Structures are given as structure tokens and as C-alpha cells.
PDB file of C-alpha atoms in Angstrom:
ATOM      1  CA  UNK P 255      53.261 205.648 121.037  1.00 46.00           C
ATOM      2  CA  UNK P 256      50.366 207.929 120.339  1.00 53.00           C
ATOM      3  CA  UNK P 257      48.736 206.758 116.910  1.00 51.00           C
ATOM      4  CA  UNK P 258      47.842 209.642 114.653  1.00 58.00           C
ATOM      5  CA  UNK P 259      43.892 210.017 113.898  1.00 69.00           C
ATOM      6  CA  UNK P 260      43.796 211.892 110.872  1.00 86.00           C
ATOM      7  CA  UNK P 261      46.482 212.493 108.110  1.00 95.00           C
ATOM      8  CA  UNK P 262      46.774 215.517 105.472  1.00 96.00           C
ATOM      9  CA  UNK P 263      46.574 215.232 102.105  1.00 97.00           C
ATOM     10  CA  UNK P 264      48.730 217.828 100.192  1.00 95.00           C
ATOM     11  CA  UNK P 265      47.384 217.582  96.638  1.00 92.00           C
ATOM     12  CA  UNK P 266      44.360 219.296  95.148  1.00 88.00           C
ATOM     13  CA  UNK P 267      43.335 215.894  93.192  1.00 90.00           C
ATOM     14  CA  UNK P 268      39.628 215.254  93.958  1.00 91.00           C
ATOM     15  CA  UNK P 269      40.496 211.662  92.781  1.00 93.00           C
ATOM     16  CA  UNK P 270      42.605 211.452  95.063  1.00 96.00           C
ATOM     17  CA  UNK P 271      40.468 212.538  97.629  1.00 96.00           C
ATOM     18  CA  UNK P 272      37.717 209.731  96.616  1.00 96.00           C
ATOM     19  CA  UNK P 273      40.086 207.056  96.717  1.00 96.00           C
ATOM     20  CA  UNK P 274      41.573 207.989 100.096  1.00 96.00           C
ATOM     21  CA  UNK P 275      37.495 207.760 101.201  1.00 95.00           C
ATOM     22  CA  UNK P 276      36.902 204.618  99.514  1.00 95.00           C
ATOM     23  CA  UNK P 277      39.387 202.591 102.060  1.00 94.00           C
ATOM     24  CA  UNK P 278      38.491 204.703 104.659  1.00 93.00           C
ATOM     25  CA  UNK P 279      41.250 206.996 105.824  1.00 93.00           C
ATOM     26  CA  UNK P 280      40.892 210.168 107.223  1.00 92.00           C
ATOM     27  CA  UNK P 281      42.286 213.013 106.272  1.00 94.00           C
ATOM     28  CA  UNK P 282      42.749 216.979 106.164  1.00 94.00           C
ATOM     29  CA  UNK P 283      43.667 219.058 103.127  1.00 94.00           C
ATOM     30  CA  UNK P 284      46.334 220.808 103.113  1.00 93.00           C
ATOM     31  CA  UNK P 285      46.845 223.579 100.104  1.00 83.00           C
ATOM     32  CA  UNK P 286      50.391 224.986  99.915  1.00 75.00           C
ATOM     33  CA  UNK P 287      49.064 227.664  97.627  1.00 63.00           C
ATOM     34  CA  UNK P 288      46.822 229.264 100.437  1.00 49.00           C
ATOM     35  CA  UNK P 289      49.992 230.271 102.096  1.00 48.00           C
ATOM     36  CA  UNK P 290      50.413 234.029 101.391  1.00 47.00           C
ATOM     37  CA  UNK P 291      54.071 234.864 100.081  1.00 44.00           C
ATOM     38  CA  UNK P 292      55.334 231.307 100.572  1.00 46.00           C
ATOM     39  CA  UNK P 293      58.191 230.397  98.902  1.00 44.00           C
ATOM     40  CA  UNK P 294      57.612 226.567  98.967  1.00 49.00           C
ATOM     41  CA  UNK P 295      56.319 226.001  95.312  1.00 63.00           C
ATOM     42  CA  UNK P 296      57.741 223.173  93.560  1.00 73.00           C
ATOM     43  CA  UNK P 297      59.188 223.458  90.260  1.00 74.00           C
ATOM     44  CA  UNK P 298      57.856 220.215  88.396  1.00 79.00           C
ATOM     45  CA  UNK P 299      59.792 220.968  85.295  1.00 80.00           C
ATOM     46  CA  UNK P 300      61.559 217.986  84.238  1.00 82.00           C
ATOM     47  CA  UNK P 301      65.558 217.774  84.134  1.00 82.00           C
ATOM     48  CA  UNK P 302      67.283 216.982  80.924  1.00 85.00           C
ATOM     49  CA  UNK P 303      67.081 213.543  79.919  1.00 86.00           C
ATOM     50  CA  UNK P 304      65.880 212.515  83.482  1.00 92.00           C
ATOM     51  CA  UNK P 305      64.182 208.813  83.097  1.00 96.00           C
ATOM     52  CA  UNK P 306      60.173 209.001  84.151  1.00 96.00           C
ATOM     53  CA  UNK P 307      61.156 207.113  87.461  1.00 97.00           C
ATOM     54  CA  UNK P 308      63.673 209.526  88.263  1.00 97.00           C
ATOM     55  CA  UNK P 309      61.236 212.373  87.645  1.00 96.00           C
ATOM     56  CA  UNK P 310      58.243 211.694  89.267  1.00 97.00           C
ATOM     57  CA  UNK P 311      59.601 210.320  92.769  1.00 97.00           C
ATOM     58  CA  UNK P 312      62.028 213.558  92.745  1.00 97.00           C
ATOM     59  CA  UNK P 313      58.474 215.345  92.427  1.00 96.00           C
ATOM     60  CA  UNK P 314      56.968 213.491  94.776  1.00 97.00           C
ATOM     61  CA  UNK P 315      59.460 213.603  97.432  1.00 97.00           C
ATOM     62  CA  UNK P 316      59.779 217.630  96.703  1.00 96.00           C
ATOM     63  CA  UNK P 317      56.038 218.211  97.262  1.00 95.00           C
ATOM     64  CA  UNK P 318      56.807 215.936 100.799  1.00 96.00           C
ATOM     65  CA  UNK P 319      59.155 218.135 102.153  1.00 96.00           C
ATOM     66  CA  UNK P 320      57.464 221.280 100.886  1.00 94.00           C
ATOM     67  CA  UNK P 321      54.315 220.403 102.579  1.00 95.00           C
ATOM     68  CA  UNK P 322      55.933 219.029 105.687  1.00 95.00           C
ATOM     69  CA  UNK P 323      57.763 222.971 105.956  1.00 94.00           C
ATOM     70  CA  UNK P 324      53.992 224.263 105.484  1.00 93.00           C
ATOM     71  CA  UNK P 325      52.836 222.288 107.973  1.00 94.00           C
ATOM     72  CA  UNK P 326      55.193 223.527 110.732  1.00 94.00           C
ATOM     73  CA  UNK P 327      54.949 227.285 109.322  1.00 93.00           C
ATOM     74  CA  UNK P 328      51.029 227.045 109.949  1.00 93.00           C
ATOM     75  CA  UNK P 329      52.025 225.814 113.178  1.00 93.00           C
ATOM     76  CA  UNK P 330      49.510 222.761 112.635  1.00 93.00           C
ATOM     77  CA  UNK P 331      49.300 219.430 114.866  1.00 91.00           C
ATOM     78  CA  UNK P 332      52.112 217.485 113.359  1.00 92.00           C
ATOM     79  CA  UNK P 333      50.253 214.428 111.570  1.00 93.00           C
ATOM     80  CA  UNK P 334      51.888 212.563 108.673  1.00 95.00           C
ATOM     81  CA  UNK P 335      51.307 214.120 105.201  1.00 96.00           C
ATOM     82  CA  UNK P 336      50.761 212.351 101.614  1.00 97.00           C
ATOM     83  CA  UNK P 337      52.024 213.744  98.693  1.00 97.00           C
ATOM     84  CA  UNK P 338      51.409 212.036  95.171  1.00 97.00           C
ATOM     85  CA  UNK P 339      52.284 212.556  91.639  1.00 95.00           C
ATOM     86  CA  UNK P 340      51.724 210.800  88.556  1.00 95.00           C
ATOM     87  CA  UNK P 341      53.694 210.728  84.859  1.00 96.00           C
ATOM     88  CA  UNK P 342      52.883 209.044  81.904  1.00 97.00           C
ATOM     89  CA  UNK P 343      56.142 207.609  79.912  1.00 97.00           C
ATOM     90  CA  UNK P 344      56.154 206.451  76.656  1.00 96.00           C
ATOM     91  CA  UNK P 345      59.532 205.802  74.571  1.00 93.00           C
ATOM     92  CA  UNK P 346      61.503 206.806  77.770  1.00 91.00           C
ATOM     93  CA  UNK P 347      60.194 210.356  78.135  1.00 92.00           C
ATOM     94  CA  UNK P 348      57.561 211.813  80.995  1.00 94.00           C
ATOM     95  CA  UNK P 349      54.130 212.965  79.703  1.00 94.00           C
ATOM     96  CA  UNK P 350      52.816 215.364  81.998  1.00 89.00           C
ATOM     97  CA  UNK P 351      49.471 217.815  81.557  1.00 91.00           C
ATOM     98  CA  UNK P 352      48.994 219.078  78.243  1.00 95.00           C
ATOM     99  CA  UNK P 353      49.321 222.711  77.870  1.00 93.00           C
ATOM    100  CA  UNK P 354      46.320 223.362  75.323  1.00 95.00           C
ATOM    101  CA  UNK P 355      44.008 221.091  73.287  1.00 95.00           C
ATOM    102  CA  UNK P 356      47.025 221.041  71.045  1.00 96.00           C
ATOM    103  CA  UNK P 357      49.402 219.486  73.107  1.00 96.00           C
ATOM    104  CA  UNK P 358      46.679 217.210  74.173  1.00 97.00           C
ATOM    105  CA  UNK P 359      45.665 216.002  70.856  1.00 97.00           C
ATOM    106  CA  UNK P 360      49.413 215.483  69.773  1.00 97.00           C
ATOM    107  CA  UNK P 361      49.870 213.237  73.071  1.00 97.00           C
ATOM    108  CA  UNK P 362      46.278 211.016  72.487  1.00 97.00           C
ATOM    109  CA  UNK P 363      48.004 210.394  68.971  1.00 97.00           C
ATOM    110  CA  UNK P 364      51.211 209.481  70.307  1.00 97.00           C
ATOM    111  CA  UNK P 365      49.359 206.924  72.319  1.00 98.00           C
ATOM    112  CA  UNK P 366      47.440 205.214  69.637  1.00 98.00           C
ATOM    113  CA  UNK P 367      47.602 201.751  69.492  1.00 98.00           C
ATOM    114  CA  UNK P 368      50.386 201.981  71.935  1.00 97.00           C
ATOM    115  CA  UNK P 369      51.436 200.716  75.381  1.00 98.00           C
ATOM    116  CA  UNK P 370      52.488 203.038  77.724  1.00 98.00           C
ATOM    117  CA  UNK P 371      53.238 203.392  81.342  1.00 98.00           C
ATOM    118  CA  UNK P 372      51.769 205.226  84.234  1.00 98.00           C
ATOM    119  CA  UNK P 373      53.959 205.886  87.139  1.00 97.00           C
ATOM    120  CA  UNK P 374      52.383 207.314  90.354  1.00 98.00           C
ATOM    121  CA  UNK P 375      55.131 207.640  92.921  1.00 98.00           C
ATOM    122  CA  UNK P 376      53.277 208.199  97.023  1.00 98.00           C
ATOM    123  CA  UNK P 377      55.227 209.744  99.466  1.00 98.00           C
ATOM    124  CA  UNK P 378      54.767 210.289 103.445  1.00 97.00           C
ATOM    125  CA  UNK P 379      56.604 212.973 105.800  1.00 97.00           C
ATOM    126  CA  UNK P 380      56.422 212.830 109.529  1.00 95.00           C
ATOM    127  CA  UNK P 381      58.877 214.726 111.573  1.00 93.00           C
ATOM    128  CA  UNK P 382      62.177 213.522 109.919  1.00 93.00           C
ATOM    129  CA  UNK P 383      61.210 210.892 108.550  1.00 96.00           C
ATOM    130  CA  UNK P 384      60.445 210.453 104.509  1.00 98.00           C
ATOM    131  CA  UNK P 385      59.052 207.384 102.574  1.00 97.00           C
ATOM    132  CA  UNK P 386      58.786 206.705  99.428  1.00 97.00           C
ATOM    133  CA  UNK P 387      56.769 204.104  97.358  1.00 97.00           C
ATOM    134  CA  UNK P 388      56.070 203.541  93.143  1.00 98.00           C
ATOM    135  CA  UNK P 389      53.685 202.230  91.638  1.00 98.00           C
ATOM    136  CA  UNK P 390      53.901 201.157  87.782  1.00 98.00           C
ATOM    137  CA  UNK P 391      51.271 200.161  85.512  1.00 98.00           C
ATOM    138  CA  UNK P 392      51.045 199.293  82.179  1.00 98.00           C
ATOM    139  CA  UNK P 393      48.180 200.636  79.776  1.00 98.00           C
ATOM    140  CA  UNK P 394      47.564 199.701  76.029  1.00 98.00           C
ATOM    141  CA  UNK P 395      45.458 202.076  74.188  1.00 98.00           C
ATOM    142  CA  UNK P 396      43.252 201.269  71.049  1.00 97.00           C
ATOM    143  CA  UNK P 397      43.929 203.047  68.075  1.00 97.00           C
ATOM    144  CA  UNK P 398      42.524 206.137  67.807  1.00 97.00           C
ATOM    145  CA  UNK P 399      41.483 208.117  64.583  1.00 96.00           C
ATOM    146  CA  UNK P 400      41.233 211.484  64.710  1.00 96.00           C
ATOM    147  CA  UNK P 401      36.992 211.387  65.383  1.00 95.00           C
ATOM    148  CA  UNK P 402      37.949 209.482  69.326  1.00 93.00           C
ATOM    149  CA  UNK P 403      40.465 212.286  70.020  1.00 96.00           C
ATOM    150  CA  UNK P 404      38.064 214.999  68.801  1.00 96.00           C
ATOM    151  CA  UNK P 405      34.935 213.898  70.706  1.00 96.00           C
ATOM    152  CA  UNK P 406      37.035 213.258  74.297  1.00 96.00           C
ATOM    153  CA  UNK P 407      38.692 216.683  74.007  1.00 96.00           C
ATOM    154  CA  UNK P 408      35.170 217.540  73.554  1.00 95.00           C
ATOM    155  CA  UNK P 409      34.672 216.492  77.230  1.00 94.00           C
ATOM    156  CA  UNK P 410      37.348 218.778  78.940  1.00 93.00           C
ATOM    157  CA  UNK P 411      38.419 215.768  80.661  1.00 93.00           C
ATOM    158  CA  UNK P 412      41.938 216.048  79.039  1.00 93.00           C
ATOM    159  CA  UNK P 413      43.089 219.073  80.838  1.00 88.00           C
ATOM    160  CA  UNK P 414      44.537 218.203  84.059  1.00 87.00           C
ATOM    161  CA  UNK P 415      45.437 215.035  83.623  1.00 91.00           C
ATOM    162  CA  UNK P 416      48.785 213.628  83.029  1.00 92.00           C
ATOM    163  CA  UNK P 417      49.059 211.954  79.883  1.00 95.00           C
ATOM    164  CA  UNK P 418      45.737 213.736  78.563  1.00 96.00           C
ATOM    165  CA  UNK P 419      43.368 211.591  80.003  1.00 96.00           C
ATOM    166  CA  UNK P 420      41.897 209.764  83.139  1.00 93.00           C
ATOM    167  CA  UNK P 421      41.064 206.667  83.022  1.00 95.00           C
ATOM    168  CA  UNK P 422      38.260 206.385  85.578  1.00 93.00           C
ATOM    169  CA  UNK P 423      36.317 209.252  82.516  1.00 93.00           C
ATOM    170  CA  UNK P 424      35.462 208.743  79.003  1.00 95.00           C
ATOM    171  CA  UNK P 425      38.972 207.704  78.258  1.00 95.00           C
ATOM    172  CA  UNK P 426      37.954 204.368  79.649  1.00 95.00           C
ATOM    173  CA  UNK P 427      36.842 202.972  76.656  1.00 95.00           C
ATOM    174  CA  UNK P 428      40.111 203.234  74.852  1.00 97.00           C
ATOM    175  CA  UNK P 429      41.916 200.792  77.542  1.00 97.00           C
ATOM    176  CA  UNK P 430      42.428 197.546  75.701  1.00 97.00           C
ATOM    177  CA  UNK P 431      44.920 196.148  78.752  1.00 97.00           C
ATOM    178  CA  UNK P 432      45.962 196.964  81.923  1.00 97.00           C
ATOM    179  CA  UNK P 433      48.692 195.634  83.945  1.00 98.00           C
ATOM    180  CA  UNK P 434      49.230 196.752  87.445  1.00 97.00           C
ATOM    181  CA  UNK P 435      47.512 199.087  89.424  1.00 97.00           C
ATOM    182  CA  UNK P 436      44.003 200.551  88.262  1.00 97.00           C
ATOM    183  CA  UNK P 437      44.055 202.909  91.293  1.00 97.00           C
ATOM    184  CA  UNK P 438      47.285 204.131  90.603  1.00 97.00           C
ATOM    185  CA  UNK P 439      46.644 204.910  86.977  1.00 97.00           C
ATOM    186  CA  UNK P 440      43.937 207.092  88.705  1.00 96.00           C
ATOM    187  CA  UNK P 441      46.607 209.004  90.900  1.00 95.00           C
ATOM    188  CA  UNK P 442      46.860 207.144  94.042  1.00 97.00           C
ATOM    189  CA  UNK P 443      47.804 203.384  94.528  1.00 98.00           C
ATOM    190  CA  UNK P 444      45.983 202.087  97.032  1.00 97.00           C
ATOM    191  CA  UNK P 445      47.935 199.108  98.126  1.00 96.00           C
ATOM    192  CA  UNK P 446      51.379 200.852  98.269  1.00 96.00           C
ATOM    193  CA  UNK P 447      48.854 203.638 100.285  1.00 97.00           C
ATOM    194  CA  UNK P 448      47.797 201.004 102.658  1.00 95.00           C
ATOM    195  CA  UNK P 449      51.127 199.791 102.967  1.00 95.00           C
ATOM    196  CA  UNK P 450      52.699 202.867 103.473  1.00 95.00           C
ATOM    197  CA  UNK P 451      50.858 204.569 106.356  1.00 94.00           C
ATOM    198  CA  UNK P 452      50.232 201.496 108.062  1.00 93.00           C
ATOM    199  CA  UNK P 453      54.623 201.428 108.554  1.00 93.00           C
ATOM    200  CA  UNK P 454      54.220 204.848 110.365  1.00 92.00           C
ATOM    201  CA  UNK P 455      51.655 203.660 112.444  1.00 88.00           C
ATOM    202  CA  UNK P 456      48.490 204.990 110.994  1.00 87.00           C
ATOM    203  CA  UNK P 457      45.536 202.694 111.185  1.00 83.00           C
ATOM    204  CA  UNK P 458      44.119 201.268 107.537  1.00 84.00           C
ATOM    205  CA  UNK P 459      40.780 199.502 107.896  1.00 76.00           C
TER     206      UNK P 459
END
């Protein structure tokens, strides 16, 4: 069985990117949005009352097969692809990217002095096959007054981040606990990773 040498990554996360170099995999990019008039964009909207678990592996698994259908419409070398995708869920109910500072002040006061979980799900396509792994952590936030919240939306880290923050940033200093998976908080687990391409034969350092 030929071994692949390279994967692609389907995500634009330049965290994700790091952490991928950090156990040494190599990999390829691959955009969907560069493909002109595609149809393959995936609708991340949640479905009504859909648990966090439920949402973010559906995701996940969506962005797999889109990117695996890019793949073959670019006519590429067939190599397996990651996807990823990451929720925050607090009181049973996903916490994607805020829309504005608004949103993202309303969500870093809903996490106060709270625990709350962060569930990256990874997935892997190549040719038909599909896995799947998820990785939950839990996170307990400090309180925060309204001064903390002001002076991180200050840094613009907020923006893109699911749940309003990134851990690996400013946000940092408002962990009191973690339990689980400081990589996967970040975006991308790297034991489930490891795990994961090393069952479709890809070689992990």
C-alpha cells in the first residue's frame, strides 16, 4: 500500500496550521472558496435545538465531504484531507463567532465565572472513506467585570474565534481550569490528530 506523503488541510485556521507543524505533519492547503462558482459552501447555521455535539461533528463531517468533492473537481492527487471545527457550549447551546463587538461582549459575560465546554470535532476523507473523532474540554473562566471584557475586545482577538476568544491570546489569563485538551481548545486536538491519520496510514512522527 502506497503511504501518502503529504495531507491537505481544508480550513483557513492559521492555528491550525501551527499545530499541524508543531508534530510535524505535512500538509497542503486547500481553500474551497478559491473555487470559482462552486457550489460546495457549507451552511454552518445551527438546527433547532440541535445539542453542541450534534452540531459541530455534522459541521465537521460537512466541510469533509465538501472538500473531498473539491479535491476531485481540481482534479488534485487524491491525499487524505482534515477538516476541523470547534463550538463553545454553555447551558446546552453552541457558541459560535460573534457577529460584532456586541455579540462578543454579551458572550465574555455569559462566561464569567463560569465553566464551559469546548468541543472541536476532526474529521478525515480519503476516497470513500470518512472518520470522525471529538474532542471535549472543559474551561472555567474567572469572573470578569466589565474593564477585562473591554480591554480584550480592545485586542481584536475576539473576532474569529468561537466562543469570543482564543485561548493561546490574551484570553489566557482568564483560564482558572482546564480539563482535557489544551490543543483542542485551540482548534485542533492533537492526540485524536495523531490518532486519526495514523489509522489511514499516514505517518505521525
Amino acid at each position: 500500500m502506497t503511504i501518502p506523503s503529504h495531507i491537505y488541510l481544508a480550513s483557513q485556521s492559521s492555528r491550525r496550521r501551527e499545530l499541524l507543524k508543531q508534530i510535524g505533519i505535512k500538509f497542503e492547503l486547500l481553500l474551497l472558496r478559491s473555487d470559482r462558482g462552486r457550489t460546495l459552501d457549507v451552511d454552518e447555521a445551527p438546527h433547532e435545538n440541535e445539542a453542541p455535539a450534534d452540531y459541530v461533528q455534522r459541521i465537521c463531517r460537512t466541510k469533509a465531504e465538501a472538500a473531498w468533492q473539491a479535491l476531485l473537481l481540481r482534479n488534485l492527487r487524491p491525499q487524505p484531507v482534515l477538516t476541523a471545527d470547534t463550538t463553545v457550549a454553555l447551558d446546552g447551546r453552541s457558541i459560535g463567532k460573534p457577529r460584532d463587538q456586541e455579540d462578543a461582549a454579551a458572550i465574555l459575560r455569559d462566561l464569567s465565572g463560569r465553566q464551559h465546554q469546548v468541543l472541536t470535532a476532526i474529521a478525515v476523507a480519503f476516497k470513500d472513506r470518512l472518520e470522525l473523532r471529538l474532542s471535549t474540554t472543559s474551561v472555567t473562566f474567572a469572573t470578569l467585570d466589565e474593564e477585562h471584557i473591554r480591554r480584550y475586545l480592545m485586542t481584536n482577538e475576539a473576532h474569529d474565534k468561537a466562543g469570543a476568544y482564543g485561548i493561546q491570546g490574551h484570553a489566557g489569563a482568564f483560564v482558572q481550569r482546564i480539563e482535557g485538551s489544551y490543543s483542542g481548545v485551540m482548534g485542533l486536538p492533537l492526540c485524536e490528530t495523531a490518532e486519526l491519520l495514523r489509522s489511514f496510514g499516514h505517518p505521525v512522527p
